[in-house]
Amino acid sequence: MTSQTLTVLFADLAGSTRLYQTQGDQEAHQRVTDSLACMRVAVERHGGTLLRTVGDAVLASFEQTDHAYLASVDIQQEHQLLSMSVRVGFHHGVVIPDAGDVYGNAVNIAARVAAFAEADEICTTEEAVAQLSIRFRSQALFLDRVDFKGVNDPLPVYRIQWGNDTAATAIIMAQSRTQRYQTNMVLELLIGARRIRVGTQNPVVTFGRAHDNDVQIEAESASRNHARIEMVRGRFLIHDSSTNGTYLVRGGFSTEFLRRESASLDNFGSIGLGFRPAHDLQHVIEYRVTTIAR
């Protein structure tokens, strides 16, 4: 299939679940229908193509990034008149057209940028900002470099000033928003009384009975060089290289057994080097993924 370079826009009605809870199915359904119709009109008014609707969201494409910008602003302004809020995100990149729709990583990024936006906000990427005319580019305010699932490196994200935003108000909001997202994800480990943090400053920690490990585990079931935990592109992975394997208990419930393989560490749980964590509390490794201020 022939690829194209387009600007992809994703717009999502904020608070639709609450609409159904507070206004009943019939009224909420009508409001969602009005929202989708408003988005369609704004997209088509500025030469875009409405590709599909998914629940209370729309996906559209534009040949010109300026047109995506104008459609985004129209969507926000029209929703103000409807007393509803919407999140909008757009990204410029390569897509694969197929049967009236488009696919590819650019679509995924547009959806993630829209999800990153707050209600009544338009967010976009550096690739899209670079395609804007000077007049519209001046309305893009840098927020932060953000880690998105499925994207190898953090993406610079910008907030589009629109409506009643003044420059001063936008700067204050951006600074506040940046502070909220300027965090470092870390993995905190607790082994007995010892605490260790895995993160950008300390990306790899090794475990085993041998003295050359970062953490020496004296359990009989542990191999000399049993396992390592490392941070890779914002994710925490445990790699087993042992004889007896590693037991991983996620969230205190399901147990996984690893032998010469890897697994991701999410949220919290416990690890046993060659033993089930509940059977040897002395040598168990507790872990928790958290964030710290920069």
PDB file of C-alpha atoms in Angstrom:
ATOM      1  CA  MET A   1       0.000   0.000   0.000  1.00  0.00           C
ATOM      2  CA  THR A   2       1.114   3.569  -0.723  1.00  0.00           C
ATOM      3  CA  SER A   3       1.739   5.683   2.359  1.00  0.00           C
ATOM      4  CA  GLN A   4       0.793   9.332   2.786  1.00  0.00           C
ATOM      5  CA  THR A   5       1.923  12.099   5.109  1.00  0.00           C
ATOM      6  CA  LEU A   6      -1.112  13.707   6.748  1.00  0.00           C
ATOM      7  CA  THR A   7      -2.122  15.512   9.881  1.00  0.00           C
ATOM      8  CA  VAL A   8      -4.282  13.219  11.993  1.00  0.00           C
ATOM      9  CA  LEU A   9      -6.759  14.689  14.497  1.00  0.00           C
ATOM     10  CA  PHE A  10      -8.431  12.856  17.342  1.00  0.00           C
ATOM     11  CA  ALA A  11     -11.198  14.546  19.371  1.00  0.00           C
ATOM     12  CA  ASP A  12     -12.844  12.974  22.399  1.00  0.00           C
ATOM     13  CA  LEU A  13     -15.865  14.185  24.370  1.00  0.00           C
ATOM     14  CA  ALA A  14     -14.884  14.607  28.020  1.00  0.00           C
ATOM     15  CA  GLY A  15     -17.202  13.398  30.781  1.00  0.00           C
ATOM     16  CA  SER A  16     -19.595  11.390  28.624  1.00  0.00           C
ATOM     17  CA  THR A  17     -19.871   8.655  31.258  1.00  0.00           C
ATOM     18  CA  ARG A  18     -21.004  11.239  33.782  1.00  0.00           C
ATOM     19  CA  LEU A  19     -23.583  12.498  31.286  1.00  0.00           C
ATOM     20  CA  TYR A  20     -25.243   9.088  31.250  1.00  0.00           C
ATOM     21  CA  GLN A  21     -25.126   8.912  35.046  1.00  0.00           C
ATOM     22  CA  THR A  22     -26.604  12.352  35.677  1.00  0.00           C
ATOM     23  CA  GLN A  23     -28.930  12.971  32.722  1.00  0.00           C
ATOM     24  CA  GLY A  24     -30.198   9.539  31.778  1.00  0.00           C
ATOM     25  CA  ASP A  25     -29.639   7.479  28.672  1.00  0.00           C
ATOM     26  CA  GLN A  26     -31.899   9.349  26.265  1.00  0.00           C
ATOM     27  CA  GLU A  27     -30.656  12.873  27.043  1.00  0.00           C
ATOM     28  CA  ALA A  28     -27.021  11.753  27.246  1.00  0.00           C
ATOM     29  CA  HIS A  29     -27.263   9.911  23.931  1.00  0.00           C
ATOM     30  CA  GLN A  30     -28.672  13.035  22.277  1.00  0.00           C
ATOM     31  CA  ARG A  31     -25.860  15.178  23.645  1.00  0.00           C
ATOM     32  CA  VAL A  32     -23.224  12.752  22.429  1.00  0.00           C
ATOM     33  CA  THR A  33     -24.933  12.737  19.018  1.00  0.00           C
ATOM     34  CA  ASP A  34     -24.856  16.557  18.975  1.00  0.00           C
ATOM     35  CA  SER A  35     -21.177  16.507  19.900  1.00  0.00           C
ATOM     36  CA  LEU A  36     -20.264  14.099  17.089  1.00  0.00           C
ATOM     37  CA  ALA A  37     -22.257  16.154  14.579  1.00  0.00           C
ATOM     38  CA  CYS A  38     -20.454  19.302  15.744  1.00  0.00           C
ATOM     39  CA  MET A  39     -17.079  17.623  15.256  1.00  0.00           C
ATOM     40  CA  ARG A  40     -18.022  16.392  11.786  1.00  0.00           C
ATOM     41  CA  VAL A  41     -19.087  19.883  10.676  1.00  0.00           C
ATOM     42  CA  ALA A  42     -15.869  21.465  11.997  1.00  0.00           C
ATOM     43  CA  VAL A  43     -13.694  18.850  10.266  1.00  0.00           C
ATOM     44  CA  GLU A  44     -15.450  19.156   6.926  1.00  0.00           C
ATOM     45  CA  ARG A  45     -15.622  22.972   7.119  1.00  0.00           C
ATOM     46  CA  HIS A  46     -11.840  23.054   7.054  1.00  0.00           C
ATOM     47  CA  GLY A  47     -11.314  20.505   4.316  1.00  0.00           C
ATOM     48  CA  GLY A  48     -10.686  17.503   6.532  1.00  0.00           C
ATOM     49  CA  THR A  49     -11.883  13.938   6.081  1.00  0.00           C
ATOM     50  CA  LEU A  50     -13.870  12.326   8.879  1.00  0.00           C
ATOM     51  CA  LEU A  51     -12.468   8.806   8.939  1.00  0.00           C
ATOM     52  CA  ARG A  52     -14.465   7.195  11.713  1.00  0.00           C
ATOM     53  CA  THR A  53     -16.275   7.706  14.995  1.00  0.00           C
ATOM     54  CA  VAL A  54     -15.517   5.525  17.996  1.00  0.00           C
ATOM     55  CA  GLY A  55     -18.079   5.903  20.766  1.00  0.00           C
ATOM     56  CA  ASP A  56     -17.919   9.609  21.647  1.00  0.00           C
ATOM     57  CA  ALA A  57     -14.723  10.357  19.671  1.00  0.00           C
ATOM     58  CA  VAL A  58     -13.817  11.148  16.078  1.00  0.00           C
ATOM     59  CA  LEU A  59     -10.742  10.499  13.972  1.00  0.00           C
ATOM     60  CA  ALA A  60     -10.049  12.811  11.028  1.00  0.00           C
ATOM     61  CA  SER A  61      -7.223  13.579   8.600  1.00  0.00           C
ATOM     62  CA  PHE A  62      -6.067  16.777   6.911  1.00  0.00           C
ATOM     63  CA  GLU A  63      -3.664  17.473   4.102  1.00  0.00           C
ATOM     64  CA  GLN A  64      -2.771  20.839   5.671  1.00  0.00           C
ATOM     65  CA  THR A  65      -1.837  21.129   9.343  1.00  0.00           C
ATOM     66  CA  ASP A  66      -3.245  24.672   9.470  1.00  0.00           C
ATOM     67  CA  HIS A  67      -6.632  23.197   8.607  1.00  0.00           C
ATOM     68  CA  ALA A  68      -6.369  20.706  11.479  1.00  0.00           C
ATOM     69  CA  TYR A  69      -5.525  23.615  13.776  1.00  0.00           C
ATOM     70  CA  LEU A  70      -8.586  25.586  12.626  1.00  0.00           C
ATOM     71  CA  ALA A  71     -10.850  22.551  12.972  1.00  0.00           C
ATOM     72  CA  SER A  72      -9.542  21.955  16.506  1.00  0.00           C
ATOM     73  CA  VAL A  73     -10.326  25.515  17.539  1.00  0.00           C
ATOM     74  CA  ASP A  74     -13.788  25.323  15.957  1.00  0.00           C
ATOM     75  CA  ILE A  75     -14.509  22.071  17.796  1.00  0.00           C
ATOM     76  CA  GLN A  76     -13.608  23.691  21.108  1.00  0.00           C
ATOM     77  CA  GLN A  77     -15.596  26.862  20.450  1.00  0.00           C
ATOM     78  CA  GLU A  78     -18.699  24.975  19.299  1.00  0.00           C
ATOM     79  CA  HIS A  79     -18.587  22.730  22.347  1.00  0.00           C
ATOM     80  CA  GLN A  80     -18.487  25.770  24.592  1.00  0.00           C
ATOM     81  CA  LEU A  81     -21.793  26.830  23.032  1.00  0.00           C
ATOM     82  CA  LEU A  82     -23.150  23.324  23.689  1.00  0.00           C
ATOM     83  CA  SER A  83     -21.928  23.497  27.338  1.00  0.00           C
ATOM     84  CA  MET A  84     -19.789  20.431  26.772  1.00  0.00           C
ATOM     85  CA  SER A  85     -16.065  19.806  27.003  1.00  0.00           C
ATOM     86  CA  VAL A  86     -13.806  18.004  24.586  1.00  0.00           C
ATOM     87  CA  ARG A  87     -10.149  16.970  24.369  1.00  0.00           C
ATOM     88  CA  VAL A  88      -8.381  17.398  21.042  1.00  0.00           C
ATOM     89  CA  GLY A  89      -4.994  16.198  19.854  1.00  0.00           C
ATOM     90  CA  PHE A  90      -3.344  16.210  16.441  1.00  0.00           C
ATOM     91  CA  HIS A  91      -0.100  14.886  14.990  1.00  0.00           C
ATOM     92  CA  HIS A  92       1.622  15.077  11.600  1.00  0.00           C
ATOM     93  CA  GLY A  93       3.107  11.875  10.232  1.00  0.00           C
ATOM     94  CA  VAL A  94       3.020   8.970   7.813  1.00  0.00           C
ATOM     95  CA  VAL A  95      -0.168   6.908   7.546  1.00  0.00           C
ATOM     96  CA  ILE A  96      -1.392   3.993   5.442  1.00  0.00           C
ATOM     97  CA  PRO A  97      -4.728   4.739   3.699  1.00  0.00           C
ATOM     98  CA  ASP A  98      -7.045   1.743   3.412  1.00  0.00           C
ATOM     99  CA  ALA A  99     -10.718   1.613   2.411  1.00  0.00           C
ATOM    100  CA  GLY A 100     -11.501   5.177   3.456  1.00  0.00           C
ATOM    101  CA  ASP A 101      -9.578   4.979   6.725  1.00  0.00           C
ATOM    102  CA  VAL A 102      -5.942   5.444   7.733  1.00  0.00           C
ATOM    103  CA  TYR A 103      -3.670   3.355   9.917  1.00  0.00           C
ATOM    104  CA  GLY A 104      -0.206   3.604  11.373  1.00  0.00           C
ATOM    105  CA  ASN A 105       1.766   4.981  14.269  1.00  0.00           C
ATOM    106  CA  ALA A 106       0.707   8.563  13.508  1.00  0.00           C
ATOM    107  CA  VAL A 107      -2.877   7.588  14.319  1.00  0.00           C
ATOM    108  CA  ASN A 108      -1.820   6.060  17.630  1.00  0.00           C
ATOM    109  CA  ILE A 109       0.168   9.160  18.561  1.00  0.00           C
ATOM    110  CA  ALA A 110      -2.739  11.490  17.752  1.00  0.00           C
ATOM    111  CA  ALA A 111      -5.014   9.417  20.001  1.00  0.00           C
ATOM    112  CA  ARG A 112      -2.480   9.425  22.853  1.00  0.00           C
ATOM    113  CA  VAL A 113      -1.917  13.182  22.576  1.00  0.00           C
ATOM    114  CA  ALA A 114      -5.690  13.732  22.723  1.00  0.00           C
ATOM    115  CA  ALA A 115      -5.901  11.510  25.805  1.00  0.00           C
ATOM    116  CA  PHE A 116      -3.069  13.535  27.357  1.00  0.00           C
ATOM    117  CA  ALA A 117      -5.033  16.766  26.848  1.00  0.00           C
ATOM    118  CA  GLU A 118      -7.387  17.903  29.544  1.00  0.00           C
ATOM    119  CA  ALA A 119     -11.007  18.925  28.990  1.00  0.00           C
ATOM    120  CA  ASP A 120     -11.272  22.095  26.841  1.00  0.00           C
ATOM    121  CA  GLU A 121      -7.665  21.692  25.711  1.00  0.00           C
ATOM    122  CA  ILE A 122      -5.907  21.181  22.380  1.00  0.00           C
ATOM    123  CA  CYS A 123      -2.523  19.441  22.411  1.00  0.00           C
ATOM    124  CA  THR A 124      -0.210  18.649  19.550  1.00  0.00           C
ATOM    125  CA  THR A 125       3.265  17.381  18.735  1.00  0.00           C
ATOM    126  CA  GLU A 126       6.478  19.020  17.579  1.00  0.00           C
ATOM    127  CA  GLU A 127       6.061  17.453  14.122  1.00  0.00           C
ATOM    128  CA  ALA A 128       2.685  19.161  13.746  1.00  0.00           C
ATOM    129  CA  VAL A 129       3.869  22.494  15.134  1.00  0.00           C
ATOM    130  CA  ALA A 130       6.695  22.516  12.566  1.00  0.00           C
ATOM    131  CA  GLN A 131       4.075  22.315   9.784  1.00  0.00           C
ATOM    132  CA  LEU A 132       1.970  25.220  11.047  1.00  0.00           C
ATOM    133  CA  SER A 133       2.170  28.640   9.462  1.00  0.00           C
ATOM    134  CA  ILE A 134       3.999  31.261  11.527  1.00  0.00           C
ATOM    135  CA  ARG A 135       0.696  32.852  12.522  1.00  0.00           C
ATOM    136  CA  PHE A 136      -0.647  29.657  14.097  1.00  0.00           C
ATOM    137  CA  ARG A 137       2.710  28.383  15.320  1.00  0.00           C
ATOM    138  CA  SER A 138       2.906  31.354  17.679  1.00  0.00           C
ATOM    139  CA  GLN A 139      -0.147  29.963  19.499  1.00  0.00           C
ATOM    140  CA  ALA A 140       1.643  26.682  20.373  1.00  0.00           C
ATOM    141  CA  LEU A 141       3.135  26.657  23.862  1.00  0.00           C
ATOM    142  CA  PHE A 142       5.589  23.923  24.849  1.00  0.00           C
ATOM    143  CA  LEU A 143       4.390  21.783  27.772  1.00  0.00           C
ATOM    144  CA  ASP A 144       6.797  18.906  28.316  1.00  0.00           C
ATOM    145  CA  ARG A 145       8.455  15.844  26.866  1.00  0.00           C
ATOM    146  CA  VAL A 146       6.022  13.010  27.539  1.00  0.00           C
ATOM    147  CA  ASP A 147       6.439   9.233  27.521  1.00  0.00           C
ATOM    148  CA  PHE A 148       3.684   7.567  25.531  1.00  0.00           C
ATOM    149  CA  LYS A 149       3.054   3.833  25.431  1.00  0.00           C
ATOM    150  CA  GLY A 150       4.362   2.324  22.215  1.00  0.00           C
ATOM    151  CA  VAL A 151       6.696   5.257  21.491  1.00  0.00           C
ATOM    152  CA  ASN A 152      10.415   4.700  22.061  1.00  0.00           C
ATOM    153  CA  ASP A 153      11.414   8.229  23.058  1.00  0.00           C
ATOM    154  CA  PRO A 154       9.572  10.985  24.950  1.00  0.00           C
ATOM    155  CA  LEU A 155       7.651  13.280  22.593  1.00  0.00           C
ATOM    156  CA  PRO A 156       7.610  17.080  22.937  1.00  0.00           C
ATOM    157  CA  VAL A 157       3.973  18.079  23.485  1.00  0.00           C
ATOM    158  CA  TYR A 158       2.543  21.561  22.902  1.00  0.00           C
ATOM    159  CA  ARG A 159      -0.648  23.242  24.070  1.00  0.00           C
ATOM    160  CA  ILE A 160      -2.569  25.358  21.576  1.00  0.00           C
ATOM    161  CA  GLN A 161      -3.813  28.692  22.899  1.00  0.00           C
ATOM    162  CA  TRP A 162      -7.370  29.296  21.731  1.00  0.00           C
ATOM    163  CA  GLY A 163     -10.505  31.201  22.681  1.00  0.00           C
ATOM    164  CA  ASN A 164     -10.159  33.451  25.700  1.00  0.00           C
ATOM    165  CA  ASP A 165      -6.614  32.344  26.543  1.00  0.00           C
ATOM    166  CA  THR A 166      -4.317  35.277  27.102  1.00  0.00           C
ATOM    167  CA  ALA A 167      -0.582  34.811  26.823  1.00  0.00           C
ATOM    168  CA  ALA A 168      -0.170  35.268  30.585  1.00  0.00           C
ATOM    169  CA  THR A 169      -2.940  32.788  31.420  1.00  0.00           C
ATOM    170  CA  ALA A 170      -1.551  30.244  28.976  1.00  0.00           C
ATOM    171  CA  ILE A 171       1.945  30.512  30.462  1.00  0.00           C
ATOM    172  CA  ILE A 172       0.640  30.020  34.004  1.00  0.00           C
ATOM    173  CA  MET A 173      -1.413  26.993  32.918  1.00  0.00           C
ATOM    174  CA  ALA A 174       1.506  25.531  30.998  1.00  0.00           C
ATOM    175  CA  GLN A 175       3.860  25.972  33.948  1.00  0.00           C
ATOM    176  CA  SER A 176       1.373  24.273  36.247  1.00  0.00           C
ATOM    177  CA  ARG A 177       0.826  21.480  33.758  1.00  0.00           C
ATOM    178  CA  THR A 178       4.557  21.037  33.238  1.00  0.00           C
ATOM    179  CA  GLN A 179       5.120  20.718  36.975  1.00  0.00           C
ATOM    180  CA  ARG A 180       2.474  18.012  37.121  1.00  0.00           C
ATOM    181  CA  TYR A 181       4.116  15.978  34.382  1.00  0.00           C
ATOM    182  CA  GLN A 182       7.745  16.655  35.261  1.00  0.00           C
ATOM    183  CA  THR A 183       8.185  13.449  37.154  1.00  0.00           C
ATOM    184  CA  ASN A 184      10.632  10.590  36.974  1.00  0.00           C
ATOM    185  CA  MET A 185       9.279   7.077  37.082  1.00  0.00           C
ATOM    186  CA  VAL A 186      11.268   4.847  39.421  1.00  0.00           C
ATOM    187  CA  LEU A 187      11.094   1.290  40.706  1.00  0.00           C
ATOM    188  CA  GLU A 188      11.552   1.067  44.462  1.00  0.00           C
ATOM    189  CA  LEU A 189      12.885  -2.224  45.807  1.00  0.00           C
ATOM    190  CA  LEU A 190      12.771  -3.358  49.427  1.00  0.00           C
ATOM    191  CA  ILE A 191      15.003  -6.289  50.456  1.00  0.00           C
ATOM    192  CA  GLY A 192      14.898  -6.689  54.228  1.00  0.00           C
ATOM    193  CA  ALA A 193      15.876  -3.309  55.638  1.00  0.00           C
ATOM    194  CA  ARG A 194      17.607  -2.245  52.417  1.00  0.00           C
ATOM    195  CA  ARG A 195      15.952   0.076  49.902  1.00  0.00           C
ATOM    196  CA  ILE A 196      17.140   0.455  46.315  1.00  0.00           C
ATOM    197  CA  ARG A 197      15.785   2.688  43.570  1.00  0.00           C
ATOM    198  CA  VAL A 198      15.970   1.762  39.863  1.00  0.00           C
ATOM    199  CA  GLY A 199      15.579   4.711  37.507  1.00  0.00           C
ATOM    200  CA  THR A 200      17.404   6.959  35.087  1.00  0.00           C
ATOM    201  CA  GLN A 201      20.176   7.563  37.644  1.00  0.00           C
ATOM    202  CA  ASN A 202      20.554   3.848  38.430  1.00  0.00           C
ATOM    203  CA  PRO A 203      19.112   1.903  35.478  1.00  0.00           C
ATOM    204  CA  VAL A 204      20.417  -1.620  36.220  1.00  0.00           C
ATOM    205  CA  VAL A 205      20.524  -3.681  39.430  1.00  0.00           C
ATOM    206  CA  THR A 206      21.808  -7.272  39.565  1.00  0.00           C
ATOM    207  CA  PHE A 207      20.895  -9.997  42.085  1.00  0.00           C
ATOM    208  CA  GLY A 208      22.447 -13.314  43.118  1.00  0.00           C
ATOM    209  CA  ARG A 209      24.663 -15.149  45.618  1.00  0.00           C
ATOM    210  CA  ALA A 210      27.950 -13.921  44.116  1.00  0.00           C
ATOM    211  CA  HIS A 211      29.711 -10.954  45.728  1.00  0.00           C
ATOM    212  CA  ASP A 212      29.873  -9.004  42.472  1.00  0.00           C
ATOM    213  CA  ASN A 213      26.094  -8.470  42.362  1.00  0.00           C
ATOM    214  CA  ASP A 214      24.575  -5.158  43.335  1.00  0.00           C
ATOM    215  CA  VAL A 215      22.342  -7.065  45.753  1.00  0.00           C
ATOM    216  CA  GLN A 216      23.670 -10.269  47.284  1.00  0.00           C
ATOM    217  CA  ILE A 217      20.879 -12.737  48.041  1.00  0.00           C
ATOM    218  CA  GLU A 218      22.018 -15.579  50.296  1.00  0.00           C
ATOM    219  CA  ALA A 219      19.048 -17.863  49.705  1.00  0.00           C
ATOM    220  CA  GLU A 220      20.127 -21.406  48.791  1.00  0.00           C
ATOM    221  CA  SER A 221      17.808 -21.403  45.781  1.00  0.00           C
ATOM    222  CA  ALA A 222      19.487 -18.309  44.258  1.00  0.00           C
ATOM    223  CA  SER A 223      22.095 -18.737  41.519  1.00  0.00           C
ATOM    224  CA  ARG A 224      25.426 -16.925  41.657  1.00  0.00           C
ATOM    225  CA  ASN A 225      24.190 -14.461  39.052  1.00  0.00           C
ATOM    226  CA  HIS A 226      20.469 -14.974  39.242  1.00  0.00           C
ATOM    227  CA  ALA A 227      18.669 -11.991  37.690  1.00  0.00           C
ATOM    228  CA  ARG A 228      18.822  -8.327  36.846  1.00  0.00           C
ATOM    229  CA  ILE A 229      16.265  -5.532  36.793  1.00  0.00           C
ATOM    230  CA  GLU A 230      16.708  -2.685  34.374  1.00  0.00           C
ATOM    231  CA  MET A 231      14.918   0.392  33.132  1.00  0.00           C
ATOM    232  CA  VAL A 232      14.453   0.350  29.355  1.00  0.00           C
ATOM    233  CA  ARG A 233      12.685   3.243  27.588  1.00  0.00           C
ATOM    234  CA  GLY A 234      10.580   4.074  30.621  1.00  0.00           C
ATOM    235  CA  ARG A 235       9.696   0.445  31.445  1.00  0.00           C
ATOM    236  CA  PHE A 236      11.070  -1.817  34.157  1.00  0.00           C
ATOM    237  CA  LEU A 237      12.077  -5.332  33.129  1.00  0.00           C
ATOM    238  CA  ILE A 238      13.324  -8.307  35.111  1.00  0.00           C
ATOM    239  CA  HIS A 239      15.569 -10.809  33.305  1.00  0.00           C
ATOM    240  CA  ASP A 240      16.127 -14.266  34.776  1.00  0.00           C
ATOM    241  CA  SER A 241      19.412 -16.091  34.044  1.00  0.00           C
ATOM    242  CA  SER A 242      19.260 -18.703  36.790  1.00  0.00           C
ATOM    243  CA  THR A 243      19.024 -22.443  37.265  1.00  0.00           C
ATOM    244  CA  ASN A 244      15.975 -22.479  39.553  1.00  0.00           C
ATOM    245  CA  GLY A 245      14.042 -19.644  37.940  1.00  0.00           C
ATOM    246  CA  THR A 246      12.368 -16.586  39.411  1.00  0.00           C
ATOM    247  CA  TYR A 247       8.887 -16.297  40.891  1.00  0.00           C
ATOM    248  CA  LEU A 248       7.036 -13.046  40.238  1.00  0.00           C
ATOM    249  CA  VAL A 249       3.848 -12.202  42.145  1.00  0.00           C
ATOM    250  CA  ARG A 250       2.050  -9.188  40.713  1.00  0.00           C
ATOM    251  CA  GLY A 251      -0.109  -7.133  43.064  1.00  0.00           C
ATOM    252  CA  GLY A 252      -0.087  -9.899  45.637  1.00  0.00           C
ATOM    253  CA  PHE A 253      -2.169 -12.237  43.500  1.00  0.00           C
ATOM    254  CA  SER A 254      -1.131 -14.050  40.309  1.00  0.00           C
ATOM    255  CA  THR A 255       2.213 -15.877  40.311  1.00  0.00           C
ATOM    256  CA  GLU A 256       4.429 -16.128  37.235  1.00  0.00           C
ATOM    257  CA  PHE A 257       7.456 -18.369  36.858  1.00  0.00           C
ATOM    258  CA  LEU A 258      10.372 -17.132  34.760  1.00  0.00           C
ATOM    259  CA  ARG A 259      13.358 -19.187  33.639  1.00  0.00           C
ATOM    260  CA  ARG A 260      15.832 -17.662  31.200  1.00  0.00           C
ATOM    261  CA  GLU A 261      13.174 -15.124  30.147  1.00  0.00           C
ATOM    262  CA  SER A 262      12.011 -11.595  30.910  1.00  0.00           C
ATOM    263  CA  ALA A 263       8.905  -9.852  32.219  1.00  0.00           C
ATOM    264  CA  SER A 264       7.792  -6.297  32.901  1.00  0.00           C
ATOM    265  CA  LEU A 265       7.316  -4.977  36.425  1.00  0.00           C
ATOM    266  CA  ASP A 266       4.217  -2.817  36.800  1.00  0.00           C
ATOM    267  CA  ASN A 267       2.485  -1.304  39.826  1.00  0.00           C
ATOM    268  CA  PHE A 268       3.669  -3.429  42.769  1.00  0.00           C
ATOM    269  CA  GLY A 269       4.456  -7.004  43.757  1.00  0.00           C
ATOM    270  CA  SER A 270       7.106  -9.349  45.063  1.00  0.00           C
ATOM    271  CA  ILE A 271       9.939 -11.448  43.652  1.00  0.00           C
ATOM    272  CA  GLY A 272      11.515 -14.690  44.836  1.00  0.00           C
ATOM    273  CA  LEU A 273      14.831 -15.902  43.456  1.00  0.00           C
ATOM    274  CA  GLY A 274      14.197 -19.615  43.072  1.00  0.00           C
ATOM    275  CA  PHE A 275      11.434 -19.665  45.683  1.00  0.00           C
ATOM    276  CA  ARG A 276       7.842 -18.520  46.019  1.00  0.00           C
ATOM    277  CA  PRO A 277       7.863 -15.166  47.833  1.00  0.00           C
ATOM    278  CA  ALA A 278       5.410 -16.333  50.492  1.00  0.00           C
ATOM    279  CA  HIS A 279       7.761 -19.216  51.453  1.00  0.00           C
ATOM    280  CA  ASP A 280      10.848 -17.165  52.360  1.00  0.00           C
ATOM    281  CA  LEU A 281      10.048 -13.725  53.756  1.00  0.00           C
ATOM    282  CA  GLN A 282      13.681 -13.158  54.732  1.00  0.00           C
ATOM    283  CA  HIS A 283      14.936 -13.034  51.139  1.00  0.00           C
ATOM    284  CA  VAL A 284      11.858 -11.777  49.292  1.00  0.00           C
ATOM    285  CA  ILE A 285      12.207  -8.662  47.100  1.00  0.00           C
ATOM    286  CA  GLU A 286       9.255  -6.269  47.269  1.00  0.00           C
ATOM    287  CA  TYR A 287       8.832  -3.787  44.416  1.00  0.00           C
ATOM    288  CA  ARG A 288       6.675  -0.776  43.625  1.00  0.00           C
ATOM    289  CA  VAL A 289       6.605   1.526  40.590  1.00  0.00           C
ATOM    290  CA  THR A 290       6.214   5.165  41.585  1.00  0.00           C
ATOM    291  CA  THR A 291       7.188   8.656  40.496  1.00  0.00           C
ATOM    292  CA  ILE A 292       9.351  11.316  42.084  1.00  0.00           C
ATOM    293  CA  ALA A 293       9.631  15.030  41.364  1.00  0.00           C
ATOM    294  CA  ARG A 294      12.530  16.063  39.162  1.00  0.00           C
TER     295      ARG A 294
END
